Short mmCIF file of C-alpha atoms in Angstrom, two decimals:
data_model
loop_
_atom_site.label_atom_id
_atom_site.label_comp_id
_atom_site.label_asym_id
_atom_site.label_seq_id
_atom_site.Cartn_x
_atom_site.Cartn_y
_atom_site.Cartn_z
CA MET A 1 22.17 -8.18 -4.41
CA LYS A 2 20.98 -11.79 -4.32
CA SER A 3 18.18 -12.88 -1.99
CA ILE A 4 20.45 -15.18 0.01
CA GLN A 5 22.76 -12.23 0.69
CA ILE A 6 19.84 -10.07 1.81
CA LYS A 7 18.69 -12.90 4.06
CA ARG A 8 22.11 -13.08 5.74
CA GLU A 9 22.26 -9.32 6.20
CA ILE A 10 18.84 -9.31 7.89
CA GLU A 11 19.63 -12.28 10.12
CA SER A 12 22.88 -10.65 11.26
CA LYS A 13 20.83 -7.80 12.77
CA LEU A 14 18.21 -9.94 14.52
CA THR A 15 19.57 -10.16 18.06
CA ASN A 16 16.46 -11.23 19.94
CA ASN A 17 16.96 -14.84 21.11
CA ASN A 18 13.20 -15.43 20.99
CA TRP A 19 13.05 -14.84 17.24
CA VAL A 20 13.42 -17.81 14.90
CA THR A 21 13.94 -17.42 11.15
CA SER A 22 13.07 -19.73 8.27
CA TYR A 23 13.83 -19.27 4.58
CA ASN A 24 11.47 -20.43 1.81
CA ARG A 25 13.62 -20.76 -1.30
CA GLU A 26 10.70 -21.40 -3.67
CA GLN A 27 8.71 -18.33 -2.57
CA ASP A 28 11.87 -16.30 -1.89
CA THR A 29 10.64 -15.22 1.54
CA LEU A 30 12.13 -14.96 5.01
CA ARG A 31 9.84 -15.56 7.96
CA ILE A 32 10.66 -14.35 11.47
CA VAL A 33 8.62 -15.86 14.32
CA ASP A 34 8.54 -14.96 18.01
CA LYS A 35 8.58 -18.44 19.56
CA ARG A 36 6.96 -17.17 22.77
CA VAL A 37 3.68 -16.50 20.98
CA ASP A 38 4.23 -18.51 17.79
CA LYS A 39 3.47 -15.44 15.65
CA GLY A 40 5.63 -13.82 13.03
CA VAL A 41 6.13 -11.68 9.95
CA THR A 42 7.12 -12.70 6.43
CA ILE A 43 9.48 -10.64 4.28
CA ASN A 44 9.48 -10.93 0.47
CA LEU A 45 13.18 -10.80 -0.39
CA ALA A 46 12.68 -10.33 -4.12
CA ASN A 47 10.78 -7.09 -3.51
CA LEU A 48 13.63 -5.81 -1.34
CA ALA A 49 16.37 -6.43 -3.91
CA PRO A 50 16.09 -3.05 -5.76
CA LYS A 51 16.24 -1.14 -2.46
CA PHE A 52 19.31 -3.07 -1.31
CA GLU A 53 21.01 -2.42 -4.64
CA LYS A 54 20.34 1.31 -4.38
CA ASP A 55 21.23 1.88 -0.70
CA PRO A 56 22.06 -1.29 1.31
CA GLU A 57 22.44 0.43 4.70
CA LYS A 58 19.18 2.34 4.45
CA ALA A 59 17.30 -0.69 3.10
CA LEU A 60 18.59 -2.91 5.91
CA ALA A 61 17.70 -0.37 8.60
CA GLU A 62 14.17 0.04 7.22
CA THR A 63 13.68 -3.72 6.96
CA ILE A 64 14.83 -4.36 10.54
CA ASN A 65 12.50 -1.61 11.73
CA VAL A 66 9.56 -3.20 9.88
CA ILE A 67 10.34 -6.61 11.38
CA THR A 68 10.79 -5.29 14.92
CA GLU A 69 7.65 -3.16 14.84
CA GLY A 70 5.65 -5.90 13.17
CA LEU A 71 6.53 -8.47 15.82
CA ARG A 72 5.75 -5.97 18.57
CA LEU A 73 2.32 -5.24 17.14
CA LEU A 74 1.49 -8.94 16.80
CA THR A 75 1.42 -9.26 20.58
CA ALA A 76 -0.18 -5.89 21.37
CA GLU A 77 -3.87 -5.55 22.26
CA LEU A 78 -5.72 -3.01 20.10
CA GLU A 79 -7.72 -0.32 21.88
CA LEU A 80 -9.97 1.68 19.56
CA SER A 81 -12.06 3.69 22.01
CA GLY A 82 -10.68 7.18 22.39
CA ARG A 83 -8.33 6.65 19.44
CA GLU A 84 -10.85 7.03 16.64
CA ARG A 85 -8.88 9.79 14.90
CA HIS A 86 -6.06 7.27 14.38
CA ILE A 87 -8.20 4.85 12.35
CA PHE A 88 -7.45 4.81 8.61
CA PRO A 89 -8.28 2.72 5.55
CA VAL A 90 -5.44 0.86 3.83
CA ILE A 91 -5.46 -0.37 0.24
CA ARG A 92 -4.22 -3.88 -0.49
CA SER A 93 -4.34 -6.19 -3.49
CA THR A 94 -7.19 -8.70 -3.64
CA SER A 95 -4.65 -11.48 -3.03
CA PHE A 96 -3.85 -10.08 0.41
CA PRO A 97 -5.04 -12.55 3.12
CA THR A 98 -8.27 -11.69 4.92
CA GLU A 99 -7.22 -13.43 8.11
CA THR A 100 -4.06 -13.44 10.18
CA SER A 101 -1.72 -16.40 10.60
CA ASP A 102 -3.36 -17.15 13.96
CA GLY A 103 -6.87 -17.22 12.47
CA ARG A 104 -8.21 -13.75 13.28
CA GLN A 105 -10.68 -12.49 10.66
CA LEU A 106 -9.73 -9.05 9.38
CA ILE A 107 -12.44 -6.54 8.52
CA TYR A 108 -12.42 -5.28 4.94
CA SER A 109 -14.51 -3.82 2.11
CA ASP A 110 -14.53 -4.86 -1.52
CA HIS A 111 -13.26 -2.08 -3.77
CA THR A 112 -12.20 -2.81 -7.37
CA ALA A 113 -11.28 -6.02 -9.16
CA GLU A 114 -7.65 -5.21 -8.28
CA THR A 115 -7.95 -3.73 -4.79
CA ARG A 116 -9.49 -4.33 -1.39
CA ILE A 117 -9.87 -1.98 1.59
CA PHE A 118 -8.73 -2.99 5.07
CA TYR A 119 -8.93 -0.83 8.19
CA ALA A 120 -6.10 -0.04 10.56
CA LEU A 121 -5.26 1.64 13.84
CA ASP A 122 -2.25 3.91 13.47
CA GLN A 123 0.29 3.35 16.23
CA GLY A 124 2.94 5.89 15.35
CA GLY A 125 5.75 4.00 13.64
CA SER A 126 3.33 1.56 12.01
CA TYR A 127 -0.29 0.41 12.12
CA SER A 128 -2.27 -2.70 12.99
CA LEU A 129 -5.08 -4.08 10.85
CA ILE A 130 -8.37 -4.31 12.73
CA ASP A 131 -10.06 -7.70 13.11
CA LYS A 132 -13.61 -8.76 13.97
CA LYS A 133 -12.67 -9.88 17.48
CA THR A 134 -11.37 -6.39 18.27
CA LEU A 135 -14.63 -4.86 17.05
CA GLU A 136 -16.60 -7.10 19.41
CA LYS A 137 -14.29 -6.37 22.33
CA GLU A 138 -14.45 -2.62 21.72
CA LYS A 139 -18.20 -2.69 21.02
CA LYS A 140 -17.73 -1.02 17.64
CA THR A 141 -19.59 -1.71 14.40
CA PHE A 142 -18.01 -2.16 11.00
CA ASP A 143 -19.93 0.84 9.63
CA GLU A 144 -18.56 3.03 12.43
CA ILE A 145 -14.99 2.03 11.62
CA LYS A 146 -15.49 2.50 7.89
CA GLU A 147 -17.07 5.94 8.26
CA THR A 148 -14.36 7.08 10.69
CA ALA A 149 -11.54 5.80 8.46
CA LEU A 150 -12.87 7.51 5.33
CA PHE A 151 -13.32 10.76 7.25
CA ASN A 152 -9.76 10.62 8.60
CA ILE A 153 -8.16 9.97 5.21
CA ARG A 154 -9.52 13.31 4.01
CA SER A 155 -7.59 15.10 6.76
CA LEU A 156 -4.15 14.04 5.52
CA ASN A 157 -1.71 16.23 3.63
CA ASN A 158 -1.94 15.87 -0.16
CA GLU A 159 1.22 17.68 -1.23
CA MET A 160 2.56 16.25 -4.50
CA LYS A 161 5.56 16.43 -6.80
CA GLU A 162 4.92 17.17 -10.47
CA ASP A 163 6.70 15.90 -13.57
CA LYS A 164 5.98 16.54 -17.25
CA VAL A 165 6.80 13.88 -19.84
CA ALA A 166 6.07 14.18 -23.58
CA GLY A 167 3.22 16.64 -23.06
CA ASN A 168 1.67 14.71 -20.16
CA THR A 169 1.70 15.68 -16.50
CA PHE A 170 2.23 13.21 -13.64
CA TYR A 171 1.73 13.91 -9.94
CA PHE A 172 3.40 11.82 -7.23
CA LEU A 173 2.30 11.70 -3.60
CA THR A 174 4.92 10.12 -1.32
CA THR A 175 4.50 11.77 2.08
CA GLY A 176 5.92 8.85 4.09
CA ASP A 177 2.88 8.50 6.36
CA GLY A 178 2.05 4.97 5.17
CA TYR A 179 -1.35 5.91 3.73
CA GLU A 180 -0.33 7.24 0.32
CA ALA A 181 -2.28 4.62 -1.64
CA SER A 182 -5.25 5.16 0.67
CA ARG A 183 -5.74 8.61 -0.90
CA LEU A 184 -7.43 6.64 -3.67
CA LEU A 185 -10.44 6.64 -1.32
CA ASN A 186 -10.53 10.43 -0.96
CA GLU A 187 -13.30 11.25 -3.39
CA THR A 188 -12.81 15.00 -2.89
CA LEU A 189 -9.18 14.72 -3.94
CA LEU A 190 -10.07 12.65 -7.01
CA LYS A 191 -12.64 15.22 -8.10
CA GLU A 192 -10.16 18.07 -7.60
CA MET A 193 -7.53 16.29 -9.69
CA ASN A 194 -10.10 15.52 -12.38
CA GLU A 195 -11.11 19.17 -12.62
CA LYS A 196 -7.45 20.13 -12.83
CA ALA A 197 -6.67 17.66 -15.63
CA LEU A 198 -6.59 18.93 -19.20
CA GLY A 199 -6.82 15.41 -20.61
CA GLN A 200 -7.82 12.03 -19.16
CA LEU A 201 -7.18 11.62 -15.44
CA THR A 202 -5.58 8.32 -14.43
CA VAL A 203 -4.77 7.09 -10.93
CA ALA A 204 -2.29 4.37 -9.93
CA VAL A 205 -1.41 2.69 -6.64
CA PRO A 206 1.47 0.35 -7.59
CA HIS A 207 2.45 -0.06 -3.93
CA HIS A 208 1.22 1.18 -0.56
CA ASP A 209 3.72 4.05 -0.25
CA VAL A 210 2.74 6.00 -3.38
CA ILE A 211 -0.20 7.23 -5.43
CA ILE A 212 0.35 8.53 -8.96
CA PHE A 213 -2.07 10.80 -10.80
CA GLY A 214 -1.65 11.17 -14.54
CA ASP A 215 -3.05 13.91 -16.77
CA ILE A 216 -2.82 12.00 -20.06
CA GLN A 217 -3.04 14.31 -23.08
CA ASN A 218 -1.68 12.16 -25.89
CA GLU A 219 -1.21 8.50 -26.75
CA VAL A 220 2.46 8.49 -25.72
CA GLY A 221 1.28 9.25 -22.19
CA TYR A 222 -0.26 5.80 -21.84
CA ASP A 223 3.03 4.07 -22.65
CA VAL A 224 4.85 6.31 -20.18
CA LEU A 225 2.21 5.59 -17.56
CA ALA A 226 2.43 1.81 -18.04
CA GLN A 227 6.22 1.76 -17.74
CA MET A 228 6.21 4.08 -14.75
CA VAL A 229 3.59 2.13 -12.79
CA PHE A 230 5.25 -1.21 -13.49
CA GLN A 231 8.59 0.10 -12.24
CA PHE A 232 7.03 1.34 -8.99
CA PHE A 233 5.13 -1.95 -8.64
CA SER A 234 8.28 -4.04 -9.03
CA GLU A 235 10.22 -1.95 -6.52
CA GLY A 236 7.55 -1.59 -3.84
CA GLY A 237 7.90 -3.34 -0.51
CA LEU A 238 4.15 -4.07 -0.48
CA PRO A 239 2.93 -4.18 -4.11
CA ILE A 240 -0.75 -3.54 -4.83
CA THR A 241 -1.42 -3.46 -8.58
CA ALA A 242 0.54 -2.72 -11.76
CA LEU A 243 -2.68 -1.68 -13.51
CA PRO A 244 -3.48 2.05 -13.45
CA PHE A 245 -7.09 3.21 -13.27
CA MET A 246 -9.00 5.65 -15.44
CA TYR A 247 -11.13 8.02 -13.37
CA GLU A 248 -14.34 9.01 -15.13
CA ASN A 249 -17.81 9.95 -13.89
CA GLY A 250 -16.77 9.18 -10.32
CA GLU A 251 -15.73 5.62 -11.19
CA LEU A 252 -12.39 3.81 -11.36
CA GLU A 253 -11.78 1.49 -14.30
CA PRO A 254 -8.51 -0.47 -14.73
CA ILE A 255 -6.61 0.31 -17.92
CA PHE A 256 -5.03 -2.47 -19.96
CA ILE A 257 -2.42 -0.61 -21.99
CA LEU A 258 -1.28 -2.28 -25.21
CA ALA A 259 1.30 -0.59 -27.41
CA GLN A 260 -0.57 -1.48 -30.58
CA LYS A 261 -3.89 -0.16 -29.33
CA LYS A 262 -3.84 3.25 -27.73
CA ARG A 263 -6.60 5.75 -27.22
CA GLN A 264 -6.74 8.26 -30.06
CA GLU A 265 -8.58 11.02 -28.24
CA THR A 266 -7.88 12.05 -24.67
CA LYS A 267 -8.43 15.79 -24.57
CA LYS A 268 -11.50 17.08 -22.73
CA ASP A 269 -14.11 19.01 -24.68
#
């Protein structure tokens, strides 16, 4: 489905008279603004195309829900006190803006060359990123928020699906809670997966709704991994990085996979 068709489908479901849409043809985005507060959300239409091709009705319903919830949260005041167990870290690409459209500075931590960590308050159907002004209002420190978020991410369910391809094993975590990629920050989980791996453990967060662990035991596994991660990256509603990471000695290193130069030895001693 073409972007202009997706745009029309979305606009046909936006019934709030206070919402104004604008289409950026060059960036292939649709922006929806609530004119009462002059705040809005931007939808990348190109990223939605695969979902609309696969299941148009489901994709449209999910997109409208994201828009509606996003505009609601833009006008809601965040209250952190008493809701600490709902604070979580969220992984984003390093290109993700560090301030909102209305100038609020978001709190974040540097992570890898590909990723950055923001912090959010879960509000049920979605979450709101925490900004510096909210910290001041709630009399919270950045370290408090960071420690709480990293503690909470360890409490989430880590049930995965497993798939074997050409002698390599891949594990997919897609629980639907919105913090799948954030499991990258669960050091206990990473260590458990590393101990479980027979070969080289890799980790990928192509978009925010999935984390992929790979137990790479031969050179074909790297090609499979590269193709798999790129496909997820291209289909994700909020892409993070198409580069998988190698997990070794407690560190994450991005892997640049070239067909003509693969690792010859991946098995553990």
